[in-house]
Short mmCIF file of C-alpha atoms in Angstrom, two decimals:
data_model
loop_
_atom_site.label_atom_id
_atom_site.label_comp_id
_atom_site.label_asym_id
_atom_site.label_seq_id
_atom_site.Cartn_x
_atom_site.Cartn_y
_atom_site.Cartn_z
CA MET A 1 29.68 -23.35 6.42
CA LYS A 2 26.68 -20.83 6.15
CA LEU A 3 27.51 -17.38 6.63
CA ASP A 4 25.43 -14.68 8.10
CA ASP A 5 26.10 -11.26 7.77
CA GLY A 6 23.86 -10.76 11.31
CA LEU A 7 24.80 -14.98 12.76
CA GLY A 8 28.41 -14.13 13.63
CA ILE A 9 29.89 -12.86 10.58
CA GLU A 10 31.30 -9.96 9.32
CA ILE A 11 32.50 -9.36 5.46
CA ILE A 12 35.47 -7.06 5.27
CA PHE A 13 35.17 -5.51 2.56
CA GLN A 14 39.41 -3.10 1.80
CA ASP A 15 38.37 0.21 1.20
CA ALA A 16 40.60 -0.55 -2.03
CA LYS A 17 40.16 -4.05 -4.32
CA ASP A 18 41.24 -6.62 -2.62
CA THR A 19 43.84 -7.89 -4.89
CA ASN A 20 45.59 -10.87 -2.47
CA ALA A 21 41.90 -12.02 -2.46
CA PRO A 22 42.28 -15.69 -3.99
CA SER A 23 39.84 -16.91 -6.34
CA CYS A 24 37.57 -20.08 -6.27
CA PRO A 25 35.57 -20.97 -9.50
CA HIS A 26 32.76 -18.39 -9.21
CA GLY A 27 35.72 -15.51 -9.39
CA PRO A 28 37.84 -13.45 -6.71
CA THR A 29 36.56 -14.81 -3.18
CA LEU A 30 35.53 -12.51 -0.24
CA LEU A 31 37.27 -12.21 3.36
CA PHE A 32 34.88 -12.80 6.17
CA GLU A 33 35.23 -12.76 10.00
CA ARG A 34 33.62 -14.59 12.87
CA VAL A 35 32.69 -12.38 15.50
CA SER A 36 31.67 -13.89 19.36
CA LYS A 37 28.83 -13.03 22.14
CA GLY A 38 31.77 -10.81 24.15
CA GLY A 39 33.24 -9.03 20.56
CA GLU A 40 36.12 -11.17 20.23
CA ARG A 41 37.03 -11.01 17.30
CA GLY A 42 37.98 -14.41 15.77
CA ARG A 43 40.82 -15.36 12.49
CA ARG A 44 40.08 -14.01 9.06
CA PHE A 45 39.05 -16.36 6.33
CA TYR A 46 38.47 -16.22 2.48
CA ALA A 47 35.72 -18.05 1.29
CA CYS A 48 33.02 -18.43 -1.73
CA SER A 49 31.71 -15.14 -1.80
CA ALA A 50 28.56 -16.65 -4.51
CA CYS A 51 27.85 -19.79 -2.63
CA ARG A 52 27.43 -20.23 1.53
CA ASP A 53 26.95 -23.66 1.44
CA ARG A 54 30.36 -25.49 1.53
CA LYS A 55 28.34 -28.35 -0.37
CA GLU A 56 28.09 -26.28 -3.57
CA CYS A 57 32.01 -24.37 -3.33
CA ASN A 58 34.02 -25.58 -0.39
CA PHE A 59 36.70 -23.58 -0.39
CA PHE A 60 38.23 -21.93 2.18
CA GLN A 61 41.65 -20.24 3.20
CA TRP A 62 42.47 -18.60 6.21
CA GLU A 63 43.94 -14.67 5.62
CA ASN A 64 47.95 -14.07 4.69
CA GLU A 65 48.57 -18.64 4.96
CA LYS A 66 51.51 -19.47 2.80
CA VAL A 67 50.19 -22.20 0.44
CA SER A 68 52.25 -24.43 -1.70
CA GLU A 69 52.61 -24.28 -4.96
CA ALA A 70 51.59 -27.79 -6.07
CA ARG A 71 47.60 -26.45 -4.20
CA LEU A 72 48.16 -23.29 -5.83
CA GLN A 73 47.55 -25.84 -9.56
CA ALA A 74 45.05 -27.83 -8.63
CA ARG A 75 43.01 -24.68 -7.68
CA GLU A 76 43.12 -22.94 -10.79
CA LYS A 77 42.92 -26.61 -12.62
CA GLN A 78 39.95 -27.46 -10.73
CA ASN A 79 38.75 -23.51 -11.84
CA GLN A 80 39.57 -23.87 -15.28
CA PHE A 81 37.47 -27.72 -15.10
CA LYS A 82 34.67 -25.45 -13.81
CA ARG A 83 34.57 -22.84 -16.45
CA PRO A 84 32.50 -23.79 -19.18
CA PRO A 85 34.11 -25.58 -22.58
CA ILE A 86 33.09 -23.35 -24.65
CA SER A 87 33.93 -19.57 -24.58
CA HIS A 88 30.99 -17.08 -25.38
CA GLN A 89 32.97 -16.46 -28.61
CA LEU A 90 32.60 -19.24 -30.39
CA TYR A 91 28.72 -19.47 -28.63
CA CYS A 92 27.82 -16.38 -31.01
CA SER A 93 29.14 -17.79 -33.94
CA ARG A 94 27.42 -21.52 -33.25
CA PHE A 95 24.24 -19.24 -32.74
CA ARG A 96 24.05 -17.68 -36.31
CA GLN A 97 25.40 -21.00 -37.55
CA PHE A 98 21.65 -22.65 -35.74
CA VAL A 99 19.47 -20.02 -37.05
CA ALA A 100 20.86 -20.43 -40.67
CA LEU A 101 19.20 -24.44 -40.30
CA PRO A 102 16.77 -25.03 -41.11
CA LEU A 103 13.39 -25.49 -38.86
CA GLY A 104 13.81 -29.81 -39.10
CA GLN A 105 17.76 -29.83 -38.23
CA LYS A 106 17.29 -27.56 -35.40
CA ARG A 107 17.25 -29.87 -32.10
CA PHE A 108 18.37 -28.31 -28.27
CA CYS A 109 19.54 -30.65 -26.14
CA LEU A 110 17.93 -31.39 -22.79
CA ASP A 111 20.96 -32.72 -20.24
CA CYS A 112 23.00 -30.38 -22.14
CA GLN A 113 21.11 -27.34 -21.90
CA LEU A 114 22.96 -27.00 -25.39
CA LEU A 115 21.55 -25.78 -29.28
CA LEU A 116 23.04 -28.84 -31.34
CA LEU A 117 24.60 -28.74 -34.73
CA PRO A 118 23.58 -32.02 -37.28
CA GLU A 119 27.45 -32.28 -36.91
CA GLU A 120 26.81 -32.72 -32.61
CA TRP A 121 24.17 -35.05 -32.94
CA THR A 122 25.48 -38.53 -32.31
CA VAL A 123 27.27 -37.51 -29.45
CA HIS A 124 24.03 -36.09 -28.12
CA SER A 125 22.24 -38.85 -29.17
CA GLU A 126 21.41 -40.56 -26.19
CA HIS A 127 19.60 -37.52 -25.11
CA ALA A 128 17.04 -35.75 -24.03
CA ALA A 129 16.65 -33.32 -26.98
CA LEU A 130 13.80 -31.18 -29.06
CA SER A 131 13.56 -31.25 -32.27
CA GLY A 132 11.14 -29.68 -35.14
CA ASP A 133 9.39 -26.42 -33.05
CA ILE A 134 12.56 -24.62 -32.48
CA THR A 135 11.31 -21.47 -34.42
CA VAL A 136 12.94 -18.33 -35.29
CA ALA A 137 10.76 -17.08 -32.13
CA ARG A 138 11.65 -19.29 -29.42
CA LEU A 139 14.93 -18.36 -29.63
CA ARG A 140 14.01 -14.73 -28.91
CA ARG A 141 12.64 -16.28 -25.71
CA PRO A 142 15.32 -18.15 -23.69
CA SER A 143 14.70 -18.33 -20.90
CA LEU A 144 10.80 -20.50 -22.25
CA LEU A 145 13.72 -22.82 -23.43
CA LEU A 146 15.89 -23.19 -20.61
CA SER A 147 15.59 -25.11 -17.48
CA PRO A 148 15.81 -22.53 -14.66
CA LEU A 149 18.37 -23.25 -12.13
CA GLU A 150 16.81 -24.73 -8.29
CA ASN A 151 19.38 -24.20 -6.21
CA LYS A 152 18.21 -21.45 -2.97
CA LYS A 153 21.69 -21.32 -1.22
CA SER A 154 23.58 -20.34 -4.71
CA ASN A 155 22.62 -19.64 -8.44
CA ALA A 156 17.94 -20.46 -7.93
CA GLN A 157 16.39 -18.46 -10.67
CA TYR A 158 13.03 -18.01 -10.54
CA LEU A 159 11.38 -16.25 -14.12
CA PHE A 160 9.72 -13.43 -13.96
CA ALA A 161 5.76 -13.85 -14.44
CA ASP A 162 4.76 -11.49 -17.70
CA ARG A 163 2.05 -9.49 -15.73
CA SER A 164 5.13 -7.89 -13.00
CA CYS A 165 7.44 -8.07 -16.68
CA HIS A 166 5.90 -5.53 -17.93
CA PHE A 167 4.57 -4.04 -14.91
CA ILE A 168 8.60 -3.39 -14.98
CA LEU A 169 8.53 -2.61 -17.95
CA ASP A 170 5.78 0.41 -18.06
CA MET A 171 7.04 1.73 -14.70
CA LEU A 172 10.90 2.25 -16.11
CA SER A 173 9.12 3.87 -19.20
CA GLY A 174 6.83 6.37 -17.69
CA PHE A 175 10.45 7.68 -16.29
CA GLY A 176 11.85 8.14 -19.35
CA PHE A 177 14.32 5.72 -18.85
CA ARG A 178 15.30 4.73 -22.26
CA LYS A 179 18.18 1.22 -21.64
CA VAL A 180 18.02 -0.84 -18.51
CA LEU A 181 21.08 -2.79 -17.18
CA CYS A 182 19.12 -6.52 -16.33
CA VAL A 183 21.41 -7.75 -13.61
CA GLY A 184 19.77 -11.80 -12.79
CA THR A 185 16.51 -10.53 -14.79
CA PRO A 186 16.67 -12.30 -18.32
CA ARG A 187 12.39 -12.78 -18.94
CA LEU A 188 12.74 -8.95 -18.46
CA HIS A 189 15.68 -8.78 -21.36
CA GLU A 190 13.92 -11.00 -23.24
CA LEU A 191 10.56 -8.39 -23.06
CA ILE A 192 13.12 -5.33 -23.63
CA LYS A 193 14.36 -7.08 -26.59
CA LEU A 194 10.98 -8.06 -27.83
CA ARG A 195 9.34 -3.75 -27.47
CA ASN A 196 12.94 -3.04 -29.25
CA PHE A 197 14.32 -0.73 -27.31
CA GLU A 198 17.32 1.54 -28.06
CA GLN A 199 19.96 -1.03 -26.86
CA LYS A 200 20.01 -3.54 -23.28
CA ILE A 201 23.06 -5.70 -22.01
CA GLU A 202 22.45 -8.24 -19.49
CA LYS A 203 24.99 -9.14 -16.98
CA ASP A 204 23.81 -12.25 -15.59
CA LYS A 205 26.04 -15.80 -13.91
CA MET A 206 23.84 -18.07 -15.82
CA LYS A 207 26.17 -18.96 -19.06
CA THR A 208 23.66 -21.01 -20.98
CA TYR A 209 22.12 -18.02 -21.81
CA SER A 210 25.68 -16.85 -23.80
CA GLN A 211 25.11 -19.43 -26.57
CA PHE A 212 21.32 -17.02 -27.29
CA TYR A 213 23.53 -13.65 -26.94
CA GLY A 214 25.94 -11.84 -28.65
CA GLN A 215 29.09 -9.77 -26.93
CA ASP A 216 27.81 -6.60 -26.39
CA GLU A 217 24.31 -7.43 -24.31
CA PHE A 218 25.34 -10.58 -22.50
CA CYS A 219 28.27 -11.01 -19.99
CA HIS A 220 28.78 -13.90 -17.46
CA TYR A 221 29.05 -11.28 -14.48
CA ASN A 222 29.36 -13.05 -10.58
CA MET A 223 26.55 -9.89 -8.46
CA PHE A 224 28.32 -11.42 -4.79
CA ASN A 225 32.02 -9.81 -5.76
CA HIS A 226 31.30 -7.34 -8.50
CA HIS A 227 33.54 -10.11 -10.93
CA PHE A 228 33.27 -10.60 -14.84
CA PHE A 229 34.36 -13.87 -16.56
CA SER A 230 36.09 -12.77 -19.11
CA GLY A 231 38.09 -10.62 -17.87
CA GLU A 232 38.47 -6.29 -19.11
CA GLU A 233 36.67 -6.79 -22.91
CA ALA A 234 33.41 -7.74 -20.64
CA GLU A 235 34.49 -5.64 -18.42
CA GLN A 236 34.88 -2.08 -21.52
CA ILE A 237 31.88 -3.23 -22.39
CA PHE A 238 30.16 -2.24 -19.43
CA ASN A 239 31.64 0.44 -18.78
CA GLY A 240 31.10 1.73 -21.90
CA PHE A 241 26.64 0.73 -22.24
CA LEU A 242 26.95 3.22 -18.53
CA HIS A 243 28.70 5.98 -20.91
CA GLU A 244 26.58 5.94 -23.42
CA GLU A 245 25.13 9.36 -24.00
CA GLU A 246 26.96 10.31 -21.06
CA GLY A 247 25.39 7.62 -18.78
CA ASN A 248 21.48 9.71 -19.52
CA LYS A 249 18.72 7.90 -19.05
CA VAL A 250 19.53 4.24 -17.77
CA VAL A 251 18.58 3.00 -15.04
CA MET A 252 19.88 -0.90 -13.13
CA VAL A 253 17.48 -3.36 -11.88
CA THR A 254 18.50 -7.08 -10.67
CA ASP A 255 17.10 -10.34 -9.39
CA PRO A 256 19.34 -11.87 -7.47
CA PRO A 257 19.18 -14.91 -5.66
CA PHE A 258 17.17 -15.03 -2.64
CA GLY A 259 19.14 -16.39 -0.34
CA GLY A 260 22.20 -14.65 -1.01
CA LEU A 261 23.65 -11.80 1.80
CA VAL A 262 22.44 -8.92 0.63
CA LYS A 263 25.88 -7.14 2.91
CA PRO A 264 28.39 -8.12 -1.21
CA LEU A 265 25.50 -7.77 -3.37
CA ALA A 266 25.09 -4.34 -2.16
CA HIS A 267 28.82 -3.52 -2.79
CA SER A 268 28.47 -4.80 -5.79
CA PHE A 269 26.08 -2.67 -6.47
CA ARG A 270 27.54 0.75 -4.87
CA GLN A 271 30.33 -0.10 -7.03
CA ILE A 272 28.08 0.13 -10.20
CA SER A 273 26.91 3.17 -9.68
CA GLU A 274 30.40 4.18 -9.17
CA THR A 275 31.84 3.32 -12.58
CA TRP A 276 28.03 5.38 -14.03
CA ARG A 277 28.35 8.43 -11.90
CA ARG A 278 26.20 10.99 -12.94
CA LEU A 279 24.51 11.43 -9.81
CA PRO A 280 25.05 10.97 -6.08
CA GLU A 281 23.56 7.04 -6.97
CA MET A 282 22.64 5.04 -9.75
CA PRO A 283 18.62 4.94 -10.80
CA MET A 284 18.08 1.38 -8.89
CA VAL A 285 15.05 -1.05 -8.56
CA TRP A 286 16.32 -4.31 -6.36
CA ILE A 287 13.78 -7.46 -6.68
CA PHE A 288 13.40 -8.69 -2.80
CA PRO A 289 11.67 -10.48 -0.38
CA TYR A 290 10.71 -8.02 2.51
CA PHE A 291 11.74 -9.04 4.91
CA PHE A 292 15.08 -8.28 3.94
CA GLU A 293 14.14 -4.78 4.67
CA GLN A 294 16.10 -4.29 6.75
CA ARG A 295 19.46 -5.04 5.52
CA ILE A 296 19.08 -3.41 2.84
CA ARG A 297 17.92 0.08 4.39
CA GLU A 298 21.31 -0.53 5.75
CA CYS A 299 23.18 -1.19 3.18
CA LEU A 300 21.93 1.71 1.07
CA PRO A 301 19.70 4.12 2.70
CA THR A 302 17.95 6.03 0.29
CA PHE A 303 16.09 3.09 -1.07
CA ASN A 304 12.45 2.85 -0.04
CA MET A 305 10.19 -0.54 -0.59
CA LEU A 306 7.40 -0.65 -2.53
CA ASP A 307 3.87 -2.58 -2.04
CA TYR A 308 3.82 -3.96 -5.15
CA GLN A 309 3.49 -8.11 -5.31
CA VAL A 310 6.16 -9.33 -8.00
CA ASP A 311 5.29 -13.35 -8.78
CA TYR A 312 7.39 -16.04 -10.90
CA ASP A 313 6.37 -18.55 -13.10
CA ASN A 314 8.41 -21.14 -11.83
CA HIS A 315 8.23 -20.20 -8.16
CA PRO A 316 5.92 -22.52 -6.44
CA LEU A 317 4.31 -19.06 -4.08
CA TYR A 318 5.81 -16.69 -5.33
CA LYS A 319 1.71 -16.99 -7.65
CA HIS A 320 -0.22 -13.42 -7.92
CA GLY A 321 -3.63 -13.84 -6.29
CA LYS A 322 -3.02 -15.66 -3.70
CA THR A 323 -4.23 -14.00 -0.62
CA GLY A 324 -3.63 -13.72 3.33
CA ARG A 325 0.28 -15.51 4.35
CA LYS A 326 0.05 -17.63 0.74
CA GLN A 327 0.73 -13.75 -1.11
CA SER A 328 4.31 -13.37 -2.69
CA PRO A 329 6.75 -11.89 -0.93
CA VAL A 330 8.90 -10.47 -3.35
CA ARG A 331 8.90 -6.60 -3.40
CA LEU A 332 10.22 -3.29 -5.45
CA PHE A 333 13.06 -1.92 -3.83
CA THR A 334 14.31 1.44 -5.34
CA ASN A 335 15.76 4.62 -5.18
CA LEU A 336 13.15 5.95 -7.54
CA SER A 337 10.64 8.07 -5.88
CA PRO A 338 7.34 6.16 -4.86
CA ARG A 339 5.31 9.08 -5.42
CA GLU A 340 6.07 8.89 -8.58
CA ILE A 341 5.63 5.49 -9.26
CA VAL A 342 2.06 4.52 -9.64
CA LEU A 343 0.86 0.73 -9.19
CA PRO A 344 -2.23 -0.64 -10.24
CA GLU A 345 -5.88 0.00 -9.38
CA GLU A 346 -7.04 -2.38 -11.53
CA GLU A 347 -5.08 -5.91 -8.39
CA GLY A 348 -6.16 -3.30 -6.00
CA TYR A 349 -3.15 -0.57 -5.24
CA ARG A 350 -4.18 3.04 -3.88
CA PHE A 351 -2.99 6.33 -2.97
CA CYS A 352 -1.77 7.02 0.99
CA VAL A 353 -2.34 10.51 0.15
CA ILE A 354 -0.48 11.31 4.16
CA CYS A 355 2.40 9.26 2.80
CA GLU A 356 2.46 9.94 -0.86
CA ARG A 357 2.59 6.35 -2.15
CA TYR A 358 0.52 3.55 -3.49
CA ILE A 359 -0.23 1.48 -0.81
CA SER A 360 -1.91 -2.71 -1.14
CA ALA A 361 -5.57 -2.86 -0.58
CA ALA A 362 -5.22 -4.27 2.90
CA ASN A 363 -2.38 -1.81 3.84
CA ARG A 364 -4.16 0.67 6.76
CA HIS A 365 -2.63 4.02 7.66
CA CYS A 366 -1.97 4.18 10.92
CA SER A 367 -2.54 7.20 12.87
CA ASP A 368 -0.43 6.19 16.52
CA CYS A 369 2.97 5.42 13.49
CA ASN A 370 2.25 7.70 10.69
CA VAL A 371 2.57 4.76 8.21
CA CYS A 372 1.34 2.15 6.22
CA PRO A 373 3.20 -0.23 7.65
CA SER A 374 2.43 -3.36 6.75
CA LYS A 375 4.62 -5.42 4.96
CA ASP A 376 3.18 -9.03 3.79
CA GLY A 377 -0.07 -7.87 2.23
CA ARG A 378 -1.91 -7.45 4.97
CA GLU A 379 -4.39 -5.76 7.66
CA TRP A 380 -1.46 -5.38 10.35
CA LYS A 381 -2.11 -3.98 14.41
CA HIS A 382 -1.04 -1.24 16.91
CA CYS A 383 0.11 -2.53 19.81
CA GLY A 384 1.23 0.42 22.41
CA GLN A 385 2.31 -1.62 24.98
CA CYS A 386 5.72 -2.66 22.30
CA GLN A 387 3.89 0.76 20.18
CA LYS A 388 4.58 -0.29 16.95
CA CYS A 389 2.02 -2.11 14.45
CA VAL A 390 2.93 -6.19 14.06
CA LYS A 391 1.48 -8.46 11.91
CA PRO A 392 -2.83 -9.65 12.87
CA SER A 393 -1.24 -13.07 13.95
CA TRP A 394 1.35 -11.75 16.39
CA ILE A 395 -0.49 -11.44 20.09
CA HIS A 396 0.95 -9.21 22.41
CA CYS A 397 3.80 -11.39 25.52
CA SER A 398 3.87 -9.88 28.53
CA SER A 399 6.88 -12.04 29.64
CA CYS A 400 8.96 -11.40 26.63
CA GLY A 401 8.04 -8.01 26.98
CA ARG A 402 7.19 -7.68 22.91
CA CYS A 403 4.84 -8.91 20.73
CA ALA A 404 5.58 -12.73 19.13
CA LEU A 405 3.56 -14.84 17.56
CA PRO A 406 1.06 -17.23 19.78
CA ASP A 407 3.20 -20.09 20.07
CA HIS A 408 6.74 -18.80 20.76
CA PRO A 409 9.89 -20.09 22.61
CA CYS A 410 7.87 -18.47 25.72
CA GLY A 411 10.39 -16.61 28.01
CA ARG A 412 13.91 -17.91 25.88
CA SER A 413 16.54 -15.42 24.65
CA HIS A 414 16.80 -14.33 21.50
CA ASN A 415 19.81 -13.58 19.38
CA GLY A 416 20.86 -10.15 20.16
CA CYS A 417 24.43 -8.44 18.99
CA TYR A 418 27.59 -10.66 19.36
CA ASN A 419 29.83 -7.32 20.83
CA CYS A 420 27.78 -6.21 23.65
CA GLY A 421 25.37 -8.37 24.12
CA SER A 422 21.85 -6.41 24.11
CA MET A 423 19.46 -7.51 22.59
CA ASP A 424 17.96 -4.89 21.45
CA HIS A 425 19.78 -4.93 18.44
CA LYS A 426 22.30 -6.80 16.01
CA LEU A 427 25.99 -6.54 15.93
CA ARG A 428 25.35 -4.55 12.30
CA ALA A 429 23.81 -1.67 14.47
CA CYS A 430 25.37 -2.19 17.56
CA PRO A 431 26.05 1.66 18.90
CA ASN A 432 29.53 0.21 20.55
CA LYS A 433 30.95 -0.96 17.35
CA GLN A 434 34.24 -0.14 16.25
#
């Protein structure tokens, strides 16, 4: 079942932690509710927090459903089966043994994504393996050794290109931050270690990384439900990191899967901010495609989107240097002051004195809208009838009364509000919503 917080499915968050929420292999599930166009509320149900495709995780349970003991035991057995076969503590012990081996005895199983000790070679003899070139320098960059996951609907792992990595870290250093809480940003974590920052911690749901990092700098974490898989021990490490030196000079950077729902992500990030609890909101940088701007700002109103284009090494399209519609759509959303974030002039970014922020080369200030309107790196045009700026490829359609692509389905109604039926807004922005 496809779940989307703007298409008839709402996520229900309780004031306190939902202690009744059952668990799937990805941790505690989330409570959902189906909403019809007339505003009628459907029956609530629990489903996986991380996977929006039931082929990836088919967990489903009605709210207040009575589950038999046999079913509970079968579910727990399935959850145990999906957990990592090796504990983080044992991973750390294995890593120390692996580093001590002579270079000629260091092997890495490509099929299992596992560092191999000599006594394990026979078990993995039929698997593809790397050997002879696993140096200490290479072990410091595990993202170059591990194969990233590629499922866009659950746990796709796109890795920052060095250009974006260095820019983000230089930007954070310019603000005076000395500690970075990395949520799903392994390349940034590696660069921080290489630059010898004071202290680091990596929160991520890529369990294969746990074999390279100690328990004090890596936690197996689900950012969709704020769940630590190692329990209280990992949560204590997380809390300790945030409150060291009274929480001074710490910033969070996150790069969630682009197919994930914005609402649960924002809810988890607010919980992190509440744990930090020094200012009204923890300094954050959220890397996400620009077309999620409205949803992010609805959940986190203090966030602004920067024009800086983030690129990735292992994504076929999101590359720096492409032009037109092929440019990377990934941007930085942050509650840091846009005025103080200097984008590189050598890449064409320039400062708009009216908007008081750096913008892309083609982003021209519109005197009618009084903003630099472009979101995608192209120069947008103002439509006098719509009273707003639109993409250059759009035209105004008199039949629809709005701007759209030339080949749009003219006259066909588009999805509006499921609560009141209006076509002017979505359910989440409905003024009549209870």
